[in-house]
Amino acid sequence: MEDNKEQSVRQFLDLVKKSRRGKFKIYIGMSAGVGKTYRMLQEAHALLKSGIDIQIGYIETHNREETHALLAGIPLIPRRKLFYKGKEMEEMDVQAILSRNPEVVIVDELAHSNIEGSKNTKRWQDVMDILESGISVISAVNIQHLESMNEEIEKITGIPITERIPDRVLDIADEIVNIDLTADELIDRLKSGKIYDKTKIERALGNFFQSERILQLRELALREVAHHVERKISVEIPKQIKLRPERFMACISTNNITAKIVIRKTARLASYYRSPWIVLYVQNNSESSDRIKLDLQRHLINNFKLATELGAEVIKVKSDDVTKTIIRIAQEKEITTICIGKPHLNLFQVIMRTAVFNELLRNISSTETDLVILS
């Protein structure tokens, strides 16, 4: 009886805390220079005129004249200065923001990595602390910084993206606004010197700012915001028909490249359906810790970490019967969709020659579980 009372109190406290949490708005764009910071500052001026206590926690104008001009009149919380590797650096002063306690704070560069020794390693984690204190946040990020899109973006741009945010950060947002430009408009802005100074324009046109690349990034940004709106509608509007809730399970092996692809693509599916998901690794005798190569062990651990960061529950099971283990875990966890990597052989050869795959197909066909093969 006492336990029930404690649980009831905890649930009520959770509700109170949730209602006190600040609102979170994100401006998202396909690349640098589309005007995210400009729009945030425009909104700040509009909120100030409406009597809202809004302050700048961190802004990066990149010396763009039109954007820099909008700073005038908006209260700014000074950055904290610290020394790192013999140089004086500046970071957002989270403690000063919490102490000032404005109604709304602007925090630019959401994917930024904090200097070593900061309380949080990433700025998005600072934003979570600010929201939890009851302060609302307006922030901005480019689509290429989304964790699950990392490999897809790198293929498009040819540029590795080191600073990333987990997809769940967008899920937490109360509102996402896409700052959309056509490829021609963005290239015109670049040529006019509104994105980079004139010495960098030619190089940018030959690298990142090519029409084909911009169009692909634009499509990803539009699709992501559309998914967010659909997810929001599905959560806020009650369904008349009770649908089977989606639950995804990604099955990975020690194949590092395939495992990463399966994890990221399953994360995207789970994010789209706002559903829980699992990463399952079945370890057979040949992959026991005393037999597996050290580099494979390291890659496996990194993939577990990636899955956890993307919001998955990681399950590791020792078994030489891979198929039965996958089916058993799928039943126990009420999985609706099993995701696996594309086999190295063509599908016909796999079905004919691979007993594990053949058995998995046969077992799944008798259930309502879907099997997705990710390329």
mmCIF file of C-alpha atoms in Angstrom:
data_model
loop_
_atom_site.group_PDB
_atom_site.id
_atom_site.type_symbol
_atom_site.label_atom_id
_atom_site.label_comp_id
_atom_site.label_asym_id
_atom_site.label_seq_id
_atom_site.Cartn_x
_atom_site.Cartn_y
_atom_site.Cartn_z
ATOM 1 C CA MET A 1 0.000 0.000 0.000
ATOM 2 C CA GLU A 2 2.854 2.361 0.963
ATOM 3 C CA ASP A 3 4.618 1.582 -2.338
ATOM 4 C CA ASN A 4 1.472 2.553 -4.282
ATOM 5 C CA LYS A 5 1.336 5.893 -2.440
ATOM 6 C CA GLU A 6 5.013 6.614 -3.251
ATOM 7 C CA GLN A 7 4.472 5.704 -6.902
ATOM 8 C CA SER A 8 1.425 7.995 -7.069
ATOM 9 C CA VAL A 9 3.446 10.886 -5.566
ATOM 10 C CA ARG A 10 6.302 10.293 -8.048
ATOM 11 C CA GLN A 11 3.882 10.272 -10.993
ATOM 12 C CA PHE A 12 2.336 13.555 -9.818
ATOM 13 C CA LEU A 13 5.789 15.148 -9.399
ATOM 14 C CA ASP A 14 6.711 14.034 -12.942
ATOM 15 C CA LEU A 15 3.550 15.723 -14.253
ATOM 16 C CA VAL A 16 4.346 18.929 -12.334
ATOM 17 C CA LYS A 17 7.932 18.964 -13.650
ATOM 18 C CA LYS A 18 6.752 18.361 -17.211
ATOM 19 C CA SER A 19 4.308 21.263 -17.037
ATOM 20 C CA ARG A 20 7.084 23.548 -15.767
ATOM 21 C CA ARG A 21 9.470 22.599 -18.564
ATOM 22 C CA GLY A 22 10.275 25.344 -21.039
ATOM 23 C CA LYS A 23 9.030 25.240 -24.639
ATOM 24 C CA PHE A 24 11.542 24.268 -27.310
ATOM 25 C CA LYS A 25 11.589 25.653 -30.859
ATOM 26 C CA ILE A 26 14.143 24.655 -33.496
ATOM 27 C CA TYR A 27 14.903 26.370 -36.785
ATOM 28 C CA ILE A 28 16.281 23.750 -39.164
ATOM 29 C CA GLY A 29 17.888 24.233 -42.568
ATOM 30 C CA MET A 30 19.582 22.330 -45.360
ATOM 31 C CA SER A 31 22.912 24.181 -45.000
ATOM 32 C CA ALA A 32 24.750 27.202 -43.660
ATOM 33 C CA GLY A 33 23.525 30.513 -45.037
ATOM 34 C CA VAL A 34 19.802 29.769 -45.432
ATOM 35 C CA GLY A 35 18.923 32.327 -42.733
ATOM 36 C CA LYS A 36 18.260 30.395 -39.508
ATOM 37 C CA THR A 37 20.070 32.853 -37.205
ATOM 38 C CA TYR A 38 18.493 35.803 -39.038
ATOM 39 C CA ARG A 39 15.004 34.384 -38.464
ATOM 40 C CA MET A 40 15.726 33.665 -34.779
ATOM 41 C CA LEU A 41 16.764 37.286 -34.237
ATOM 42 C CA GLN A 42 13.712 38.567 -36.134
ATOM 43 C CA GLU A 43 11.542 36.478 -33.824
ATOM 44 C CA ALA A 44 13.424 37.821 -30.785
ATOM 45 C CA HIS A 45 12.561 41.407 -31.780
ATOM 46 C CA ALA A 46 8.898 40.457 -32.266
ATOM 47 C CA LEU A 47 8.806 38.791 -28.823
ATOM 48 C CA LEU A 48 10.471 41.819 -27.182
ATOM 49 C CA LYS A 49 7.794 44.083 -28.669
ATOM 50 C CA SER A 50 5.173 41.752 -27.168
ATOM 51 C CA GLY A 51 6.692 42.218 -23.699
ATOM 52 C CA ILE A 52 8.428 38.821 -23.493
ATOM 53 C CA ASP A 53 11.657 38.681 -21.473
ATOM 54 C CA ILE A 54 13.970 37.210 -24.125
ATOM 55 C CA GLN A 55 17.766 37.187 -24.043
ATOM 56 C CA ILE A 56 20.595 35.849 -26.192
ATOM 57 C CA GLY A 57 22.434 32.961 -24.566
ATOM 58 C CA TYR A 58 24.643 32.265 -27.572
ATOM 59 C CA ILE A 59 24.569 33.584 -31.116
ATOM 60 C CA GLU A 60 26.889 33.120 -34.103
ATOM 61 C CA THR A 61 26.386 35.708 -36.879
ATOM 62 C CA HIS A 62 29.536 34.659 -38.836
ATOM 63 C CA ASN A 63 29.988 38.407 -39.448
ATOM 64 C CA ARG A 64 27.049 38.455 -41.863
ATOM 65 C CA GLU A 65 26.117 42.125 -42.069
ATOM 66 C CA GLU A 66 22.301 41.776 -42.200
ATOM 67 C CA THR A 67 22.277 39.247 -39.342
ATOM 68 C CA HIS A 68 24.727 41.237 -37.188
ATOM 69 C CA ALA A 69 22.552 44.355 -37.487
ATOM 70 C CA LEU A 70 19.649 42.497 -35.815
ATOM 71 C CA LEU A 71 21.633 42.070 -32.573
ATOM 72 C CA ALA A 72 20.958 45.704 -31.658
ATOM 73 C CA GLY A 73 18.402 46.008 -28.865
ATOM 74 C CA ILE A 74 18.307 42.347 -27.793
ATOM 75 C CA PRO A 75 19.701 41.739 -24.260
ATOM 76 C CA LEU A 76 22.758 39.457 -24.353
ATOM 77 C CA ILE A 77 24.100 37.219 -21.589
ATOM 78 C CA PRO A 78 27.926 37.402 -21.773
ATOM 79 C CA ARG A 79 29.776 34.204 -22.660
ATOM 80 C CA ARG A 80 32.088 32.645 -20.115
ATOM 81 C CA LYS A 81 35.794 32.818 -20.897
ATOM 82 C CA LEU A 82 38.117 29.906 -20.205
ATOM 83 C CA PHE A 83 41.577 28.759 -21.208
ATOM 84 C CA TYR A 84 42.005 25.600 -23.266
ATOM 85 C CA LYS A 85 45.387 24.395 -24.551
ATOM 86 C CA GLY A 86 46.915 27.800 -23.837
ATOM 87 C CA LYS A 87 44.234 29.795 -25.683
ATOM 88 C CA GLU A 88 41.395 31.909 -24.326
ATOM 89 C CA MET A 89 38.091 30.456 -25.554
ATOM 90 C CA GLU A 90 34.439 31.438 -25.118
ATOM 91 C CA GLU A 91 31.470 29.186 -24.341
ATOM 92 C CA MET A 92 27.805 29.751 -23.549
ATOM 93 C CA ASP A 93 27.410 30.529 -19.834
ATOM 94 C CA VAL A 94 24.670 28.083 -18.822
ATOM 95 C CA GLN A 95 24.855 29.024 -15.142
ATOM 96 C CA ALA A 96 24.423 32.718 -15.957
ATOM 97 C CA ILE A 97 21.361 31.882 -18.082
ATOM 98 C CA LEU A 98 19.839 29.862 -15.227
ATOM 99 C CA SER A 99 20.589 32.684 -12.765
ATOM 100 C CA ARG A 100 19.097 35.402 -15.016
ATOM 101 C CA ASN A 101 16.071 33.137 -15.638
ATOM 102 C CA PRO A 102 14.585 34.893 -18.707
ATOM 103 C CA GLU A 103 11.304 33.634 -20.173
ATOM 104 C CA VAL A 104 13.029 32.753 -23.464
ATOM 105 C CA VAL A 105 16.677 32.344 -24.445
ATOM 106 C CA ILE A 106 18.225 32.084 -27.912
ATOM 107 C CA VAL A 107 20.842 29.339 -28.280
ATOM 108 C CA ASP A 108 22.485 29.073 -31.703
ATOM 109 C CA GLU A 109 24.675 26.208 -33.044
ATOM 110 C CA LEU A 110 22.769 23.368 -31.328
ATOM 111 C CA ALA A 111 25.234 20.657 -32.497
ATOM 112 C CA HIS A 112 28.284 22.443 -31.031
ATOM 113 C CA SER A 113 30.750 20.408 -28.916
ATOM 114 C CA ASN A 114 31.710 22.112 -25.657
ATOM 115 C CA ILE A 115 35.300 22.618 -24.582
ATOM 116 C CA GLU A 116 36.778 19.796 -22.505
ATOM 117 C CA GLY A 117 36.001 20.277 -18.816
ATOM 118 C CA SER A 118 32.521 21.764 -19.373
ATOM 119 C CA LYS A 119 29.629 20.259 -17.387
ATOM 120 C CA ASN A 120 28.128 18.791 -20.591
ATOM 121 C CA THR A 121 30.035 17.595 -23.640
ATOM 122 C CA LYS A 122 27.421 18.927 -26.096
ATOM 123 C CA ARG A 123 25.409 22.143 -26.340
ATOM 124 C CA TRP A 124 22.145 20.256 -26.887
ATOM 125 C CA GLN A 125 22.677 18.813 -23.379
ATOM 126 C CA ASP A 126 23.018 22.387 -22.047
ATOM 127 C CA VAL A 127 19.700 23.176 -23.754
ATOM 128 C CA MET A 128 18.042 20.223 -21.974
ATOM 129 C CA ASP A 129 19.227 21.654 -18.612
ATOM 130 C CA ILE A 130 17.844 25.100 -19.541
ATOM 131 C CA LEU A 131 14.470 23.638 -20.581
ATOM 132 C CA GLU A 132 14.235 21.604 -17.368
ATOM 133 C CA SER A 133 14.667 24.814 -15.369
ATOM 134 C CA GLY A 134 11.511 26.209 -17.023
ATOM 135 C CA ILE A 135 13.189 28.542 -19.541
ATOM 136 C CA SER A 136 12.005 28.285 -23.150
ATOM 137 C CA VAL A 137 14.656 27.931 -25.865
ATOM 138 C CA ILE A 138 14.800 28.951 -29.532
ATOM 139 C CA SER A 139 17.643 27.184 -31.319
ATOM 140 C CA ALA A 140 18.964 26.323 -34.790
ATOM 141 C CA VAL A 141 20.683 23.403 -36.503
ATOM 142 C CA ASN A 142 21.477 22.154 -40.019
ATOM 143 C CA ILE A 143 20.007 18.860 -41.234
ATOM 144 C CA GLN A 144 23.487 17.335 -41.698
ATOM 145 C CA HIS A 145 24.045 17.351 -37.933
ATOM 146 C CA LEU A 146 21.271 14.805 -37.315
ATOM 147 C CA GLU A 147 22.907 11.570 -36.089
ATOM 148 C CA SER A 148 20.865 9.039 -38.074
ATOM 149 C CA MET A 149 21.503 10.956 -41.322
ATOM 150 C CA ASN A 150 25.269 11.064 -40.825
ATOM 151 C CA GLU A 151 26.296 8.534 -43.474
ATOM 152 C CA GLU A 152 23.663 9.648 -45.989
ATOM 153 C CA ILE A 153 24.827 13.277 -45.706
ATOM 154 C CA GLU A 154 28.499 12.285 -46.028
ATOM 155 C CA LYS A 155 27.708 10.437 -49.275
ATOM 156 C CA ILE A 156 25.981 13.554 -50.660
ATOM 157 C CA THR A 157 28.563 16.139 -49.588
ATOM 158 C CA GLY A 158 31.757 14.104 -49.334
ATOM 159 C CA ILE A 159 32.413 15.880 -46.038
ATOM 160 C CA PRO A 160 32.506 13.992 -42.693
ATOM 161 C CA ILE A 161 30.254 15.605 -40.055
ATOM 162 C CA THR A 162 31.845 15.365 -36.607
ATOM 163 C CA GLU A 163 29.344 17.441 -34.587
ATOM 164 C CA ARG A 164 25.999 15.635 -34.354
ATOM 165 C CA ILE A 165 22.796 15.591 -32.298
ATOM 166 C CA PRO A 166 20.670 12.514 -31.511
ATOM 167 C CA ASP A 167 17.322 12.329 -33.345
ATOM 168 C CA ARG A 168 15.484 12.385 -30.018
ATOM 169 C CA VAL A 169 16.426 16.087 -29.609
ATOM 170 C CA LEU A 170 14.048 16.885 -32.499
ATOM 171 C CA ASP A 171 11.408 14.618 -30.951
ATOM 172 C CA ILE A 172 11.523 16.741 -27.777
ATOM 173 C CA ALA A 173 10.959 19.973 -29.744
ATOM 174 C CA ASP A 174 7.520 21.578 -29.441
ATOM 175 C CA GLU A 175 7.939 23.271 -32.809
ATOM 176 C CA ILE A 176 10.277 22.808 -35.792
ATOM 177 C CA VAL A 177 10.501 25.432 -38.533
ATOM 178 C CA ASN A 178 12.233 24.655 -41.817
ATOM 179 C CA ILE A 179 14.037 27.634 -43.365
ATOM 180 C CA ASP A 180 13.676 26.712 -47.004
ATOM 181 C CA LEU A 181 15.410 28.189 -50.041
ATOM 182 C CA THR A 182 15.741 26.910 -53.579
ATOM 183 C CA ALA A 183 19.223 25.893 -54.764
ATOM 184 C CA ASP A 184 19.363 28.998 -57.005
ATOM 185 C CA GLU A 185 18.417 31.334 -54.134
ATOM 186 C CA LEU A 186 21.085 29.842 -51.862
ATOM 187 C CA ILE A 187 23.790 30.076 -54.564
ATOM 188 C CA ASP A 188 22.761 33.698 -55.272
ATOM 189 C CA ARG A 189 23.161 34.486 -51.564
ATOM 190 C CA LEU A 190 26.631 32.933 -51.643
ATOM 191 C CA LYS A 191 27.691 34.876 -54.763
ATOM 192 C CA SER A 192 26.408 38.118 -53.181
ATOM 193 C CA GLY A 193 28.754 37.617 -50.219
ATOM 194 C CA LYS A 194 25.887 37.059 -47.760
ATOM 195 C CA ILE A 195 27.225 33.705 -46.503
ATOM 196 C CA TYR A 196 31.046 33.803 -46.660
ATOM 197 C CA ASP A 197 33.504 36.596 -47.432
ATOM 198 C CA LYS A 198 34.532 36.972 -51.072
ATOM 199 C CA THR A 199 37.820 35.052 -50.720
ATOM 200 C CA LYS A 200 35.900 31.830 -49.919
ATOM 201 C CA ILE A 201 33.099 32.062 -52.537
ATOM 202 C CA GLU A 202 34.792 30.279 -55.463
ATOM 203 C CA ARG A 203 35.983 27.431 -53.275
ATOM 204 C CA ALA A 204 32.503 26.993 -51.760
ATOM 205 C CA LEU A 205 30.902 26.928 -55.244
ATOM 206 C CA GLY A 206 33.300 24.160 -56.292
ATOM 207 C CA ASN A 207 32.703 22.071 -53.160
ATOM 208 C CA PHE A 208 29.600 22.147 -50.950
ATOM 209 C CA PHE A 209 27.431 24.664 -52.825
ATOM 210 C CA GLN A 210 26.619 22.670 -55.948
ATOM 211 C CA SER A 211 22.999 22.534 -57.163
ATOM 212 C CA GLU A 212 22.776 18.727 -57.066
ATOM 213 C CA ARG A 213 24.023 18.541 -53.484
ATOM 214 C CA ILE A 214 21.799 21.389 -52.316
ATOM 215 C CA LEU A 215 18.709 19.772 -53.874
ATOM 216 C CA GLN A 216 19.407 16.476 -52.068
ATOM 217 C CA LEU A 217 19.953 18.245 -48.728
ATOM 218 C CA ARG A 218 16.822 20.323 -49.263
ATOM 219 C CA GLU A 219 14.779 17.161 -49.823
ATOM 220 C CA LEU A 220 16.121 15.641 -46.577
ATOM 221 C CA ALA A 221 15.301 18.802 -44.602
ATOM 222 C CA LEU A 222 11.765 19.040 -46.018
ATOM 223 C CA ARG A 223 11.161 15.329 -45.370
ATOM 224 C CA GLU A 224 12.402 15.557 -41.757
ATOM 225 C CA VAL A 225 10.137 18.489 -40.899
ATOM 226 C CA ALA A 226 7.177 16.781 -42.603
ATOM 227 C CA HIS A 227 7.840 13.657 -40.508
ATOM 228 C CA HIS A 228 7.910 15.786 -37.345
ATOM 229 C CA VAL A 229 4.526 17.347 -38.181
ATOM 230 C CA GLU A 230 3.038 13.900 -38.909
ATOM 231 C CA ARG A 231 4.394 12.518 -35.627
ATOM 232 C CA LYS A 232 2.989 15.499 -33.710
ATOM 233 C CA ILE A 233 -0.452 15.028 -35.280
ATOM 234 C CA SER A 234 -0.452 11.295 -34.519
ATOM 235 C CA VAL A 235 0.362 11.999 -30.851
ATOM 236 C CA GLU A 236 -1.995 14.930 -30.277
ATOM 237 C CA ILE A 237 -5.052 13.742 -32.230
ATOM 238 C CA PRO A 238 -6.662 10.654 -30.667
ATOM 239 C CA LYS A 239 -7.171 7.753 -33.045
ATOM 240 C CA GLN A 240 -10.690 6.278 -33.343
ATOM 241 C CA ILE A 241 -9.239 2.898 -34.303
ATOM 242 C CA LYS A 242 -6.752 1.208 -32.017
ATOM 243 C CA LEU A 243 -3.767 0.372 -34.220
ATOM 244 C CA ARG A 244 -1.021 -2.104 -33.412
ATOM 245 C CA PRO A 245 1.849 -0.019 -31.971
ATOM 246 C CA GLU A 246 5.036 -0.322 -34.028
ATOM 247 C CA ARG A 247 8.111 -1.798 -32.321
ATOM 248 C CA PHE A 248 11.347 -2.222 -34.282
ATOM 249 C CA MET A 249 14.261 -4.586 -33.699
ATOM 250 C CA ALA A 250 17.603 -4.181 -35.487
ATOM 251 C CA CYS A 251 19.648 -7.384 -35.682
ATOM 252 C CA ILE A 252 23.390 -6.776 -35.922
ATOM 253 C CA SER A 253 26.535 -8.877 -36.146
ATOM 254 C CA THR A 254 30.260 -8.148 -35.866
ATOM 255 C CA ASN A 255 30.188 -6.767 -39.426
ATOM 256 C CA ASN A 256 30.878 -3.143 -38.467
ATOM 257 C CA ILE A 257 29.774 -1.344 -41.648
ATOM 258 C CA THR A 258 26.508 -3.281 -42.043
ATOM 259 C CA ALA A 259 25.745 -2.912 -38.318
ATOM 260 C CA LYS A 260 26.091 0.887 -38.468
ATOM 261 C CA ILE A 261 23.763 1.110 -41.484
ATOM 262 C CA VAL A 262 21.157 -1.141 -39.825
ATOM 263 C CA ILE A 263 21.295 0.853 -36.564
ATOM 264 C CA ARG A 264 20.971 4.261 -38.241
ATOM 265 C CA LYS A 265 18.189 3.243 -40.638
ATOM 266 C CA THR A 266 16.208 1.494 -37.889
ATOM 267 C CA ALA A 267 16.611 4.636 -35.768
ATOM 268 C CA ARG A 268 15.047 6.638 -38.597
ATOM 269 C CA LEU A 269 12.106 4.228 -38.847
ATOM 270 C CA ALA A 270 11.569 4.255 -35.077
ATOM 271 C CA SER A 271 11.788 8.060 -35.019
ATOM 272 C CA TYR A 272 9.222 8.338 -37.827
ATOM 273 C CA TYR A 273 6.739 6.116 -35.966
ATOM 274 C CA ARG A 274 7.703 7.499 -32.540
ATOM 275 C CA SER A 275 8.154 3.931 -31.382
ATOM 276 C CA PRO A 276 10.521 2.108 -29.035
ATOM 277 C CA TRP A 277 13.221 0.006 -30.672
ATOM 278 C CA ILE A 278 15.803 -2.616 -29.838
ATOM 279 C CA VAL A 279 19.232 -3.588 -31.112
ATOM 280 C CA LEU A 280 19.857 -7.333 -30.786
ATOM 281 C CA TYR A 281 23.281 -8.957 -31.018
ATOM 282 C CA VAL A 282 23.380 -12.754 -30.845
ATOM 283 C CA GLN A 283 26.864 -13.935 -29.896
ATOM 284 C CA ASN A 284 27.738 -17.465 -30.998
ATOM 285 C CA ASN A 285 30.690 -19.506 -29.723
ATOM 286 C CA SER A 286 33.026 -18.344 -32.486
ATOM 287 C CA GLU A 287 32.437 -14.726 -31.398
ATOM 288 C CA SER A 288 33.092 -15.217 -27.665
ATOM 289 C CA SER A 289 35.360 -12.612 -26.070
ATOM 290 C CA ASP A 290 38.376 -14.948 -25.994
ATOM 291 C CA ARG A 291 38.059 -15.778 -29.712
ATOM 292 C CA ILE A 292 36.893 -12.572 -31.385
ATOM 293 C CA LYS A 293 39.517 -10.179 -32.776
ATOM 294 C CA LEU A 294 40.178 -7.030 -30.737
ATOM 295 C CA ASP A 295 39.274 -4.638 -33.579
ATOM 296 C CA LEU A 296 35.907 -6.402 -34.034
ATOM 297 C CA GLN A 297 35.279 -6.155 -30.280
ATOM 298 C CA ARG A 298 36.032 -2.440 -30.384
ATOM 299 C CA HIS A 299 33.701 -1.828 -33.362
ATOM 300 C CA LEU A 300 30.953 -3.832 -31.664
ATOM 301 C CA ILE A 301 31.224 -1.771 -28.460
ATOM 302 C CA ASN A 302 31.129 1.453 -30.517
ATOM 303 C CA ASN A 303 27.990 0.246 -32.305
ATOM 304 C CA PHE A 304 26.313 -0.552 -28.966
ATOM 305 C CA LYS A 305 27.180 2.978 -27.842
ATOM 306 C CA LEU A 306 25.786 4.475 -31.090
ATOM 307 C CA ALA A 307 22.542 2.499 -30.663
ATOM 308 C CA THR A 308 22.163 3.712 -27.065
ATOM 309 C CA GLU A 309 22.801 7.339 -28.096
ATOM 310 C CA LEU A 310 20.080 7.010 -30.746
ATOM 311 C CA GLY A 311 17.615 5.774 -28.116
ATOM 312 C CA ALA A 312 17.693 1.995 -28.553
ATOM 313 C CA GLU A 313 17.580 -0.702 -25.902
ATOM 314 C CA VAL A 314 20.605 -2.943 -26.547
ATOM 315 C CA ILE A 315 20.183 -6.680 -25.936
ATOM 316 C CA LYS A 316 23.122 -9.131 -26.086
ATOM 317 C CA VAL A 317 22.380 -12.852 -26.036
ATOM 318 C CA LYS A 318 24.802 -15.809 -26.150
ATOM 319 C CA SER A 319 23.431 -18.545 -28.397
ATOM 320 C CA ASP A 320 24.446 -20.725 -31.322
ATOM 321 C CA ASP A 321 20.844 -20.813 -32.569
ATOM 322 C CA VAL A 322 20.574 -17.343 -34.087
ATOM 323 C CA THR A 323 17.141 -17.798 -35.691
ATOM 324 C CA LYS A 324 15.378 -19.134 -32.597
ATOM 325 C CA THR A 325 16.915 -16.355 -30.494
ATOM 326 C CA ILE A 326 15.734 -13.621 -32.893
ATOM 327 C CA ILE A 327 12.211 -15.096 -32.995
ATOM 328 C CA ARG A 328 12.106 -15.538 -29.191
ATOM 329 C CA ILE A 329 13.209 -11.952 -28.445
ATOM 330 C CA ALA A 330 10.809 -10.626 -31.107
ATOM 331 C CA GLN A 331 7.907 -12.440 -29.408
ATOM 332 C CA GLU A 332 8.937 -11.411 -25.886
ATOM 333 C CA LYS A 333 9.309 -7.741 -26.872
ATOM 334 C CA GLU A 334 6.215 -7.742 -29.134
ATOM 335 C CA ILE A 335 8.276 -6.629 -32.134
ATOM 336 C CA THR A 336 6.324 -5.665 -35.266
ATOM 337 C CA THR A 337 9.301 -5.191 -37.613
ATOM 338 C CA ILE A 338 12.668 -6.965 -37.666
ATOM 339 C CA CYS A 339 15.416 -5.089 -39.535
ATOM 340 C CA ILE A 340 18.494 -6.873 -40.879
ATOM 341 C CA GLY A 341 21.376 -5.936 -43.151
ATOM 342 C CA LYS A 342 21.491 -6.795 -46.833
ATOM 343 C CA PRO A 343 23.176 -10.216 -47.265
ATOM 344 C CA HIS A 344 26.506 -10.246 -49.089
ATOM 345 C CA LEU A 345 25.180 -12.815 -51.565
ATOM 346 C CA ASN A 346 22.209 -12.101 -53.775
ATOM 347 C CA LEU A 347 18.830 -12.922 -52.212
ATOM 348 C CA PHE A 348 18.260 -16.122 -54.237
ATOM 349 C CA GLN A 349 21.667 -17.520 -53.202
ATOM 350 C CA VAL A 350 20.970 -16.645 -49.561
ATOM 351 C CA ILE A 351 17.588 -18.395 -49.545
ATOM 352 C CA MET A 352 19.056 -21.462 -51.246
ATOM 353 C CA ARG A 353 22.306 -21.728 -49.315
ATOM 354 C CA THR A 354 21.935 -19.974 -45.951
ATOM 355 C CA ALA A 355 20.064 -22.077 -43.435
ATOM 356 C CA VAL A 356 19.792 -19.265 -40.839
ATOM 357 C CA PHE A 357 18.220 -16.819 -43.266
ATOM 358 C CA ASN A 358 15.955 -19.476 -44.754
ATOM 359 C CA GLU A 359 14.732 -20.544 -41.313
ATOM 360 C CA LEU A 360 14.190 -16.908 -40.270
ATOM 361 C CA LEU A 361 12.011 -16.265 -43.334
ATOM 362 C CA ARG A 362 10.015 -19.442 -42.708
ATOM 363 C CA ASN A 363 9.420 -18.641 -39.020
ATOM 364 C CA ILE A 364 8.474 -15.012 -39.612
ATOM 365 C CA SER A 365 6.026 -15.877 -42.395
ATOM 366 C CA SER A 366 3.808 -17.624 -39.835
ATOM 367 C CA THR A 367 3.598 -14.477 -37.655
ATOM 368 C CA GLU A 368 2.406 -10.883 -38.122
ATOM 369 C CA THR A 369 5.986 -9.620 -37.866
ATOM 370 C CA ASP A 370 7.479 -7.821 -40.871
ATOM 371 C CA LEU A 371 11.044 -8.404 -42.079
ATOM 372 C CA VAL A 372 12.907 -5.438 -43.576
ATOM 373 C CA ILE A 373 16.202 -5.951 -45.416
ATOM 374 C CA LEU A 374 18.199 -2.704 -45.320
ATOM 375 C CA SER A 375 20.662 -1.994 -48.137
#
